[in-house]
PDB file of C-alpha atoms in Angstrom:
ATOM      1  CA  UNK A  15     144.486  64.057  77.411  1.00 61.00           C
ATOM      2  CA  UNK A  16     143.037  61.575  75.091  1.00 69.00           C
ATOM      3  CA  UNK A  17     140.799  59.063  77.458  1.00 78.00           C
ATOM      4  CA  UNK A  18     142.481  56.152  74.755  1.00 84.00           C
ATOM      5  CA  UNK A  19     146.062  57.617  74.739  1.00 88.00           C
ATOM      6  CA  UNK A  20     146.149  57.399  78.451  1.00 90.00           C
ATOM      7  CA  UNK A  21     144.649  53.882  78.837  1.00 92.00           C
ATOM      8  CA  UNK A  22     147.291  52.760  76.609  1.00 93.00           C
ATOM      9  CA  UNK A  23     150.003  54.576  79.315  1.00 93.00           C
ATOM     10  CA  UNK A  24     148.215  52.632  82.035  1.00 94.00           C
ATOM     11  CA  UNK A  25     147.951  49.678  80.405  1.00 95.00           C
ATOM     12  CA  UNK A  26     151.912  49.789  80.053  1.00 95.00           C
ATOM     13  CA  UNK A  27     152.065  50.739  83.323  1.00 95.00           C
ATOM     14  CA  UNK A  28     149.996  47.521  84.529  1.00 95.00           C
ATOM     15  CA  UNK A  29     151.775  44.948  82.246  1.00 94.00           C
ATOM     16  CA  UNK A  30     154.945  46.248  84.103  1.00 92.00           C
ATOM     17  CA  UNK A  31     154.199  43.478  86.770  1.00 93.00           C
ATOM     18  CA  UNK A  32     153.268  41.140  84.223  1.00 89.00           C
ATOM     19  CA  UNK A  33     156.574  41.527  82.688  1.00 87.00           C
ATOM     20  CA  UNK A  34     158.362  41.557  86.014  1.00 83.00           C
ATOM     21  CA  UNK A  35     156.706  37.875  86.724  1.00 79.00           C
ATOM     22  CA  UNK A  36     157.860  36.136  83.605  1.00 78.00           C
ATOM     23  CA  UNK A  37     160.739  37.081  83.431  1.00 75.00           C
ATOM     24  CA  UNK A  38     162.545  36.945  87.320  1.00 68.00           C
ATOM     25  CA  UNK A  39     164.580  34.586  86.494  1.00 64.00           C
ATOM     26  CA  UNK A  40     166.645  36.029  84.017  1.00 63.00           C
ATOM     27  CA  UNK A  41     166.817  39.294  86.221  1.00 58.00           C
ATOM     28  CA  UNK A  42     167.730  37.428  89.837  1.00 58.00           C
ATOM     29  CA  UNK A  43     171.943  37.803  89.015  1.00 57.00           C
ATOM     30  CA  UNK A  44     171.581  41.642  87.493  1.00 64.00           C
ATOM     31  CA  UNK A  45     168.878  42.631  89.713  1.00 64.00           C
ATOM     32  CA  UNK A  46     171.039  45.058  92.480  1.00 70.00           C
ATOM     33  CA  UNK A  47     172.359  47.007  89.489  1.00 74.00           C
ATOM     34  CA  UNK A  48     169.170  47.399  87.986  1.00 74.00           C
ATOM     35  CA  UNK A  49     167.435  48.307  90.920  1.00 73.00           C
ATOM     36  CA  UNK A  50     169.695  51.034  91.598  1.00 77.00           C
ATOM     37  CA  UNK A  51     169.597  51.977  87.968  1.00 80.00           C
ATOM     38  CA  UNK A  52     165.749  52.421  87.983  1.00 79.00           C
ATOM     39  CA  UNK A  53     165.942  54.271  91.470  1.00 78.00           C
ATOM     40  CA  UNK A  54     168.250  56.983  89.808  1.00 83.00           C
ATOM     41  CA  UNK A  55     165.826  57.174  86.820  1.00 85.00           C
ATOM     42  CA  UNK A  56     162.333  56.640  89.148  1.00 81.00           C
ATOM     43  CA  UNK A  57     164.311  60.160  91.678  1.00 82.00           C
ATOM     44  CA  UNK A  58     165.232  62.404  88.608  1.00 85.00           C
ATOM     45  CA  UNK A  59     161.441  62.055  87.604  1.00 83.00           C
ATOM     46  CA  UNK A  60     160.276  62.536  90.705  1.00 82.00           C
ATOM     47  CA  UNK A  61     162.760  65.851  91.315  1.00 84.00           C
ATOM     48  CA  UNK A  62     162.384  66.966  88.025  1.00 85.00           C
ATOM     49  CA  UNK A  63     159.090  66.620  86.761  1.00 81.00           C
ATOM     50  CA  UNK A  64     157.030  65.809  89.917  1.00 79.00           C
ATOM     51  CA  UNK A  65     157.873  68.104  92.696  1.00 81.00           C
ATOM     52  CA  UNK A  66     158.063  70.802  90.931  1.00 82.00           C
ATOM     53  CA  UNK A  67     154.149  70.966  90.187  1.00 78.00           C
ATOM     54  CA  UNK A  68     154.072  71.426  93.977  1.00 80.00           C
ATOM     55  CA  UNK A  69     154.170  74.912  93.345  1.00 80.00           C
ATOM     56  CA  UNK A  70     151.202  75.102  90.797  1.00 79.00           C
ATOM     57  CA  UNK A  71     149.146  72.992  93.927  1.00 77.00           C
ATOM     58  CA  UNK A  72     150.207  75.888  96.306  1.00 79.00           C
ATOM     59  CA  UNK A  73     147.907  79.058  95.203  1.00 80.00           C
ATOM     60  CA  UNK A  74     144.826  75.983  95.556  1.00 76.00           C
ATOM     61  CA  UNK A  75     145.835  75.359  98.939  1.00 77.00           C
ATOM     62  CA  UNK A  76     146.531  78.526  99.963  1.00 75.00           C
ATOM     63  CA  UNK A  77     143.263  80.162  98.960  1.00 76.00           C
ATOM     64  CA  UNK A  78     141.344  77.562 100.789  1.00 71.00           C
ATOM     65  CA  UNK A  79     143.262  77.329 103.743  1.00 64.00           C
ATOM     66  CA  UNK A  80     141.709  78.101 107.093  1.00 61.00           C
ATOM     67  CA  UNK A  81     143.709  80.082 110.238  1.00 55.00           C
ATOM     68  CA  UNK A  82     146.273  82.479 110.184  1.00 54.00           C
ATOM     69  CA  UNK A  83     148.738  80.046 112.550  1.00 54.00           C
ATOM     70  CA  UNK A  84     150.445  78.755 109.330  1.00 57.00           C
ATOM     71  CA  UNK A  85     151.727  80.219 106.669  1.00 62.00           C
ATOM     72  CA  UNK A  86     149.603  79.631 104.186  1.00 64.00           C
ATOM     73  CA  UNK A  87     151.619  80.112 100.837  1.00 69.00           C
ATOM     74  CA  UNK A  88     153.690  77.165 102.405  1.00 77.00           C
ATOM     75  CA  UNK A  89     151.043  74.982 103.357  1.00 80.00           C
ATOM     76  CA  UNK A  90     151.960  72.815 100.547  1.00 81.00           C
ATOM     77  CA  UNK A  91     154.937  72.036 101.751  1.00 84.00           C
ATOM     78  CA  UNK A  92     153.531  70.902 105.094  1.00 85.00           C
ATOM     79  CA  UNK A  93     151.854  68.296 103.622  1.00 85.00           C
ATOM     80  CA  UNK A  94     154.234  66.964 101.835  1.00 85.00           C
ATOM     81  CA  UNK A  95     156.368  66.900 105.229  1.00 88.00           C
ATOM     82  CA  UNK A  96     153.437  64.631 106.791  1.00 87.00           C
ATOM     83  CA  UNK A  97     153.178  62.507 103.959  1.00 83.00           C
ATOM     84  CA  UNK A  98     156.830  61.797 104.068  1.00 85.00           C
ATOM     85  CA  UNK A  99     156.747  61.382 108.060  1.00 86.00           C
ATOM     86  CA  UNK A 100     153.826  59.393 107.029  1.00 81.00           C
ATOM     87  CA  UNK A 101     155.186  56.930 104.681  1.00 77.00           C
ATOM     88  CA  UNK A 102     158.366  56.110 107.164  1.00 79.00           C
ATOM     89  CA  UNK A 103     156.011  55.363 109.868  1.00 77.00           C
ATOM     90  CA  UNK A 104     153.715  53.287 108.002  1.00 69.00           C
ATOM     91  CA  UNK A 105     157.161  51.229 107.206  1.00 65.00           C
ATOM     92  CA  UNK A 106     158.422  50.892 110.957  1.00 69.00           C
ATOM     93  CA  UNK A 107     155.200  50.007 112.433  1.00 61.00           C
ATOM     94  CA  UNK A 108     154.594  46.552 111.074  1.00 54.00           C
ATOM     95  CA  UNK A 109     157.914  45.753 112.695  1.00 53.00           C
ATOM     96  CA  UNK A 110     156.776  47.102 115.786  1.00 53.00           C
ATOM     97  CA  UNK A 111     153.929  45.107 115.790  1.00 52.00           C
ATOM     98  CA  UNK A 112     155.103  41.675 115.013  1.00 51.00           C
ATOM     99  CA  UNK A 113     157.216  41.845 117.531  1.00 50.00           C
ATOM    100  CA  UNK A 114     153.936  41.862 119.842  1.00 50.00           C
ATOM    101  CA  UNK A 115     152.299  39.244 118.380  1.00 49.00           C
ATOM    102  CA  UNK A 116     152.249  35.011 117.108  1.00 48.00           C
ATOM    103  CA  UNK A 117     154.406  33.628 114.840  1.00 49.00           C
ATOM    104  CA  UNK A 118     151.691  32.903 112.304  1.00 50.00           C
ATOM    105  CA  UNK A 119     150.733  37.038 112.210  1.00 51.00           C
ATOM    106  CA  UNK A 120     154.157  37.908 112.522  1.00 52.00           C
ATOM    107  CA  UNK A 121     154.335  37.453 108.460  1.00 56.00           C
ATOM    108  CA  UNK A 122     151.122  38.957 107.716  1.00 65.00           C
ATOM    109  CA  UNK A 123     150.823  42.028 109.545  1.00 63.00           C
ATOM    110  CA  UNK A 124     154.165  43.850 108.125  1.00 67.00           C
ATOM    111  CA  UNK A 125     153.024  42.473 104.472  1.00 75.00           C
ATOM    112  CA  UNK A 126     149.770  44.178 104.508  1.00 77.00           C
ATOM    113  CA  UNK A 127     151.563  47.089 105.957  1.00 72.00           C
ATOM    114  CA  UNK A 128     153.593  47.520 102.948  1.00 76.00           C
ATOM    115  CA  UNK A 129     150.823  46.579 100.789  1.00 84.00           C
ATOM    116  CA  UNK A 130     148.936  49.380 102.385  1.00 82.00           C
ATOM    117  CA  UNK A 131     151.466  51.982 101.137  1.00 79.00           C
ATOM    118  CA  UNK A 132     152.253  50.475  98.337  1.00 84.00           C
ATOM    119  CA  UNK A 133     148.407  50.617  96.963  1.00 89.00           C
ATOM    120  CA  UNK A 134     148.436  54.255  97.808  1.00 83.00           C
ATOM    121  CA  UNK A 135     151.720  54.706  96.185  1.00 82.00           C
ATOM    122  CA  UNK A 136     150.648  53.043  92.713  1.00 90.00           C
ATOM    123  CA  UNK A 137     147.185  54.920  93.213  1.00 89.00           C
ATOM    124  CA  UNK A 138     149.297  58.166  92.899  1.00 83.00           C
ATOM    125  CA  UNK A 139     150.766  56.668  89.490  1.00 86.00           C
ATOM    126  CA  UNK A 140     147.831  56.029  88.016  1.00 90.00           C
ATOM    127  CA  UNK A 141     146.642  59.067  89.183  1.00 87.00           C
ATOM    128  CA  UNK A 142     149.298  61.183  87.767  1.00 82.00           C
ATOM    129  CA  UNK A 143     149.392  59.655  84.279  1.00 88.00           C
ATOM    130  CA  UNK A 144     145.999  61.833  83.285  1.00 87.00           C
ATOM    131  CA  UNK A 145     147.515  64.749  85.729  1.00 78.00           C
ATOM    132  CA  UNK A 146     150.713  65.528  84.776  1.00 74.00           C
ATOM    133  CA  UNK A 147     152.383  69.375  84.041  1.00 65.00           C
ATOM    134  CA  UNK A 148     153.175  68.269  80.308  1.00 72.00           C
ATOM    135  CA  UNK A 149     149.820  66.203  78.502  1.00 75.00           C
ATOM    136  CA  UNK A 150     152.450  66.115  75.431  1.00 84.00           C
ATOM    137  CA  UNK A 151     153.210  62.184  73.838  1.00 88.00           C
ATOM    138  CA  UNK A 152     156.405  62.806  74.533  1.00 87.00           C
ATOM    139  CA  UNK A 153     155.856  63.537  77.777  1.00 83.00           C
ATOM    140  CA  UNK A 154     153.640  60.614  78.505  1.00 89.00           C
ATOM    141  CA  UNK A 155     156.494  58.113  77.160  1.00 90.00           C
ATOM    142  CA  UNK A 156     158.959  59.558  79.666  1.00 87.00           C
ATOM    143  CA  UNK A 157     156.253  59.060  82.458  1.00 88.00           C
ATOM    144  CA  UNK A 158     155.506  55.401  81.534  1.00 92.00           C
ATOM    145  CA  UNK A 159     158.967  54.558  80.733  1.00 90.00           C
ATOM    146  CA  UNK A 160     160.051  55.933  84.363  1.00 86.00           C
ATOM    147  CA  UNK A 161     157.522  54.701  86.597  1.00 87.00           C
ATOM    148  CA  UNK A 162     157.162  51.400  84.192  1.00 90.00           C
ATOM    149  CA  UNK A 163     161.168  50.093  85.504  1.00 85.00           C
ATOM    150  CA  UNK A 164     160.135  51.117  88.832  1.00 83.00           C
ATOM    151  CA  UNK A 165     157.161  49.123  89.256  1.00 89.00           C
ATOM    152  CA  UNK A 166     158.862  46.028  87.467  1.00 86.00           C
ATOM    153  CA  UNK A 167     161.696  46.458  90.079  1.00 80.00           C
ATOM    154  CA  UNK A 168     158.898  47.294  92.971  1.00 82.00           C
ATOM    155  CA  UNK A 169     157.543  44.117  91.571  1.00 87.00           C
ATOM    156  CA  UNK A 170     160.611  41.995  92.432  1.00 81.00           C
ATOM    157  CA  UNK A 171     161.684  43.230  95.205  1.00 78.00           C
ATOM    158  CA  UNK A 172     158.263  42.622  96.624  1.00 83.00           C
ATOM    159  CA  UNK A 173     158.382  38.265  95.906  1.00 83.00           C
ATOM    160  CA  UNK A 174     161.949  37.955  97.131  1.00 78.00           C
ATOM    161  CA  UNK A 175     160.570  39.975 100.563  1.00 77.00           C
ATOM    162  CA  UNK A 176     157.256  38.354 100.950  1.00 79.00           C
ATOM    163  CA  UNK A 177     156.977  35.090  98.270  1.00 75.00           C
ATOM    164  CA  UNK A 178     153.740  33.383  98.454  1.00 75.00           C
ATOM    165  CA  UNK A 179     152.088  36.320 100.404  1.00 79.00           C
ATOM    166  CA  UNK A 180     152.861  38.716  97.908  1.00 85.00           C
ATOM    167  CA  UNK A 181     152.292  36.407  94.518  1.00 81.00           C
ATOM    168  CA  UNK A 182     149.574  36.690  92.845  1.00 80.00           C
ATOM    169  CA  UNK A 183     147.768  38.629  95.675  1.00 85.00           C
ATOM    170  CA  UNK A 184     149.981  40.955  96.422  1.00 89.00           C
ATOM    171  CA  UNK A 185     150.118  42.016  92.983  1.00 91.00           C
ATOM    172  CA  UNK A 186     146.838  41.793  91.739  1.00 93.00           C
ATOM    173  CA  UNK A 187     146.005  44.620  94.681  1.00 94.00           C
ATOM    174  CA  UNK A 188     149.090  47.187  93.035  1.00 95.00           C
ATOM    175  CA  UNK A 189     147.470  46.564  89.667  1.00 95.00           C
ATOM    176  CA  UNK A 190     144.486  47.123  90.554  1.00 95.00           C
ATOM    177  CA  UNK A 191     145.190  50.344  92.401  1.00 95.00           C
ATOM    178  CA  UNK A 192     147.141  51.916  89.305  1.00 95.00           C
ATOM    179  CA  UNK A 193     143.470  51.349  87.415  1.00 95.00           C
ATOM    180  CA  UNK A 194     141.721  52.675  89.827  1.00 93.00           C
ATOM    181  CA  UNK A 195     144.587  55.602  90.303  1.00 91.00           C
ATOM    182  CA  UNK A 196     143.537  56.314  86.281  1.00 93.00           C
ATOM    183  CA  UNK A 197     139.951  56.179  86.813  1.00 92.00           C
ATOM    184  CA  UNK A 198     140.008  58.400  89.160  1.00 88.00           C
ATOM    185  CA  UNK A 199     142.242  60.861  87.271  1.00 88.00           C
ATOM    186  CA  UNK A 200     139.473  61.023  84.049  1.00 89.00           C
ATOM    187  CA  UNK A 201     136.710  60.968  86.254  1.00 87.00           C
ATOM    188  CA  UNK A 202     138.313  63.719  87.725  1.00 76.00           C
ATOM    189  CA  UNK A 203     135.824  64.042  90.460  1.00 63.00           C
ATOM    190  CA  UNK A 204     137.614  65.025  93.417  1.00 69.00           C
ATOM    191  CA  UNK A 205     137.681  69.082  95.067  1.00 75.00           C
ATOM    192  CA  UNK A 206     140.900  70.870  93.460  1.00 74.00           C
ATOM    193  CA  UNK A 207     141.871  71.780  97.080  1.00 76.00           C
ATOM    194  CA  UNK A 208     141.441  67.979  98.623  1.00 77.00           C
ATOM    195  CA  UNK A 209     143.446  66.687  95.567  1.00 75.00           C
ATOM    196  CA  UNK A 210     146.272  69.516  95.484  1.00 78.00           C
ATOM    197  CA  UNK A 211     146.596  68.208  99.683  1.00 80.00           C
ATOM    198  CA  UNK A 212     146.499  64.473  98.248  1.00 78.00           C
ATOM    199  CA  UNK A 213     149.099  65.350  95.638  1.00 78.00           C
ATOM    200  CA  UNK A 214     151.626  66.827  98.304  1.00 82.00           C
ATOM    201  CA  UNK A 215     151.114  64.407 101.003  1.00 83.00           C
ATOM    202  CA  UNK A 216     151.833  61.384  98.429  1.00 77.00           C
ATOM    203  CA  UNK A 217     154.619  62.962  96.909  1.00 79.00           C
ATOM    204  CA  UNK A 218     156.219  62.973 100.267  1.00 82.00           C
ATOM    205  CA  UNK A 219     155.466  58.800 100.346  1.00 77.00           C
ATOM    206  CA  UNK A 220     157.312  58.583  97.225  1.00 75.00           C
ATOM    207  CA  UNK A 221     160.325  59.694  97.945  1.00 78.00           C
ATOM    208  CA  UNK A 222     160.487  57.244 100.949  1.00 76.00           C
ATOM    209  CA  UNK A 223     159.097  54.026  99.289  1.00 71.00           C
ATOM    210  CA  UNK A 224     161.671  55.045  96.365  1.00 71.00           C
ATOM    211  CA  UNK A 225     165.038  55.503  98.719  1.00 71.00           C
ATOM    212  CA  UNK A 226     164.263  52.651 100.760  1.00 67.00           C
ATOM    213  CA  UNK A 227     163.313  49.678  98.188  1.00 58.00           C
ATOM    214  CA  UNK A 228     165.925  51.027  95.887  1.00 57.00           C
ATOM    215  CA  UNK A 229     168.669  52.077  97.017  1.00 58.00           C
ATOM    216  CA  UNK A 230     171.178  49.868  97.469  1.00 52.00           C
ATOM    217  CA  UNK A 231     171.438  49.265 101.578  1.00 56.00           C
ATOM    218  CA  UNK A 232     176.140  48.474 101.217  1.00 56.00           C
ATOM    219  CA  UNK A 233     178.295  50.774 100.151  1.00 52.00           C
ATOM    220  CA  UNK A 234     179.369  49.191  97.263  1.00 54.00           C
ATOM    221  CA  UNK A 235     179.233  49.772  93.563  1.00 55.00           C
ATOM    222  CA  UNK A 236     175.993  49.464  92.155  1.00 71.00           C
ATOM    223  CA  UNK A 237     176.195  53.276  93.565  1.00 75.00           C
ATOM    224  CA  UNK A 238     177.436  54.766  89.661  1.00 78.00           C
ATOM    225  CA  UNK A 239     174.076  52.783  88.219  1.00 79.00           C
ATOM    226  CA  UNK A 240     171.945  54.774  90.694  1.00 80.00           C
ATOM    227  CA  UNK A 241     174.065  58.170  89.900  1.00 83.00           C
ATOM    228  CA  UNK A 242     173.864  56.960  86.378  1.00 86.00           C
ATOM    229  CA  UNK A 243     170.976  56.626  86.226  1.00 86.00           C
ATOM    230  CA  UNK A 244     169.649  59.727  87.867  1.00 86.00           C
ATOM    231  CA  UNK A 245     171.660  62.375  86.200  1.00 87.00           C
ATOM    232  CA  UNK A 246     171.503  60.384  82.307  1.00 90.00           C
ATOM    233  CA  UNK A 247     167.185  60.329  83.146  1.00 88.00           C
ATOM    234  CA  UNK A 248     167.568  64.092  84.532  1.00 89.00           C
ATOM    235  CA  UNK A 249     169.242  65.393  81.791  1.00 90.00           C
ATOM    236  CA  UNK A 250     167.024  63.851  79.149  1.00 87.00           C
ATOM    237  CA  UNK A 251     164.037  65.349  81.251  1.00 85.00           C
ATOM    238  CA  UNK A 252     165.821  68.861  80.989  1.00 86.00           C
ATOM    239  CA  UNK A 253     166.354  68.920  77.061  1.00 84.00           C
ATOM    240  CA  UNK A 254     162.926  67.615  76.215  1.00 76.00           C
TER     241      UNK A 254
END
């Protein structure tokens, strides 16, 4: 892909969180509906048009895969699994811990735990912009336009959970990490085999940090914007 085509898509991407800070206060009394909305569409591109490049990762893996314990056609998978497993972890334990400790780290400690998966998370973005199945326009637009609601929605729901500890640092760290997510991608420096293993173990992550800052947590519903949109996103994936 075109080194400035894709800085464009990132620079969308980035200006996401801009766009999410100036303009809160006009989404505080519609923002449950549209962060179920941009769940559905953020899962039907991940389902659609992310997992499925799992299985062009899996002859990489497989040829450089060591032992005969494992399968190794399905190591892919396996990573995946542990970056899933991963993810939910790295989501309980700052609870865990500030349960151990003062008041004053009580606050801290499960912010930079989120902010720990969350830089990984938008690193993966970033990453994926220059490394996608499809290095079509058209296929670009659906990528920025997907993971551009999520991140303004990732964006809010991250000042109403942590307020001050989150804005501007907070921030500054996720848009710096989608950068650095891009730069890596052109530099395109890393092994095939060690990025194939990245690519699984994050996609795994995604699916977590998606469900759980997304989804709505009642019954109620905002449940027909996330099935809305997930199968309108899904089926504009499928005819393009």
């Amino acid at each position: 892909m075109n080194g400035a085509i894709s800085f464009v898509g990132v620079a969308l991407l980035v200006s996401a969180f801009v766009v999410s800070h100036y303009c809160r206060r006009f989404t505080v009394d519609i923002k449950r509906r549209w962060q179920a909305l941009s769940a559905g569409v953020a899962v039907a591109y991940v389902f659609v048009n992310v997992i499925p490049e799992l299985e062009e990762h899996r002859p990489t893996v497989a040829a450089s895969a060591t032992g005969t314990l494992l399968d190794a056609e399905k190591r892919i998978y396996l990573w995946a699994l542990a970056g899933f497993v991963t993810f939910v972890g790295l989501r309980l334990l700052p609870v865990r811990l500030s349960s151990n400790v003062s008041r004053t780290l009580s606050a801290k400690i499960p912010f930079w735990g989120e902010m720990a998966g969350y830089s990984l998370y938008t690193l993966l973005i970033g990453y994926l912009l220059v490394h996608r199945e499809d290095a079509s326009l058209v296929s670009l637009g659906l990528f920025v336009f997907a993971m551009g609601l999520h991140l303004f929605m990732v964006d809010i729901e991250l000042v109403g959970q942590f307020a001050d500890f989150y804005d501007p640092r907070g921030r500054m760290l996720l848009m710096t990490s989608v950068l650095v997510g891009w730069m890596l991608g052109i530099v395109d420096g890393l092994p095939d085999s060690f990025t194939s293993r990245l690519f699984a173990f994050v996609i795994g992550g995604v699916v977590v940090m998606t469900a759980h800052e997304e989804l709505p947590a009642k019954q109620d519903r905002r449940f027909w914007w996330f099935a809305g949109g997930a199968f309108g996103y899904a089926t504009l994936l499928m005819l393009i």
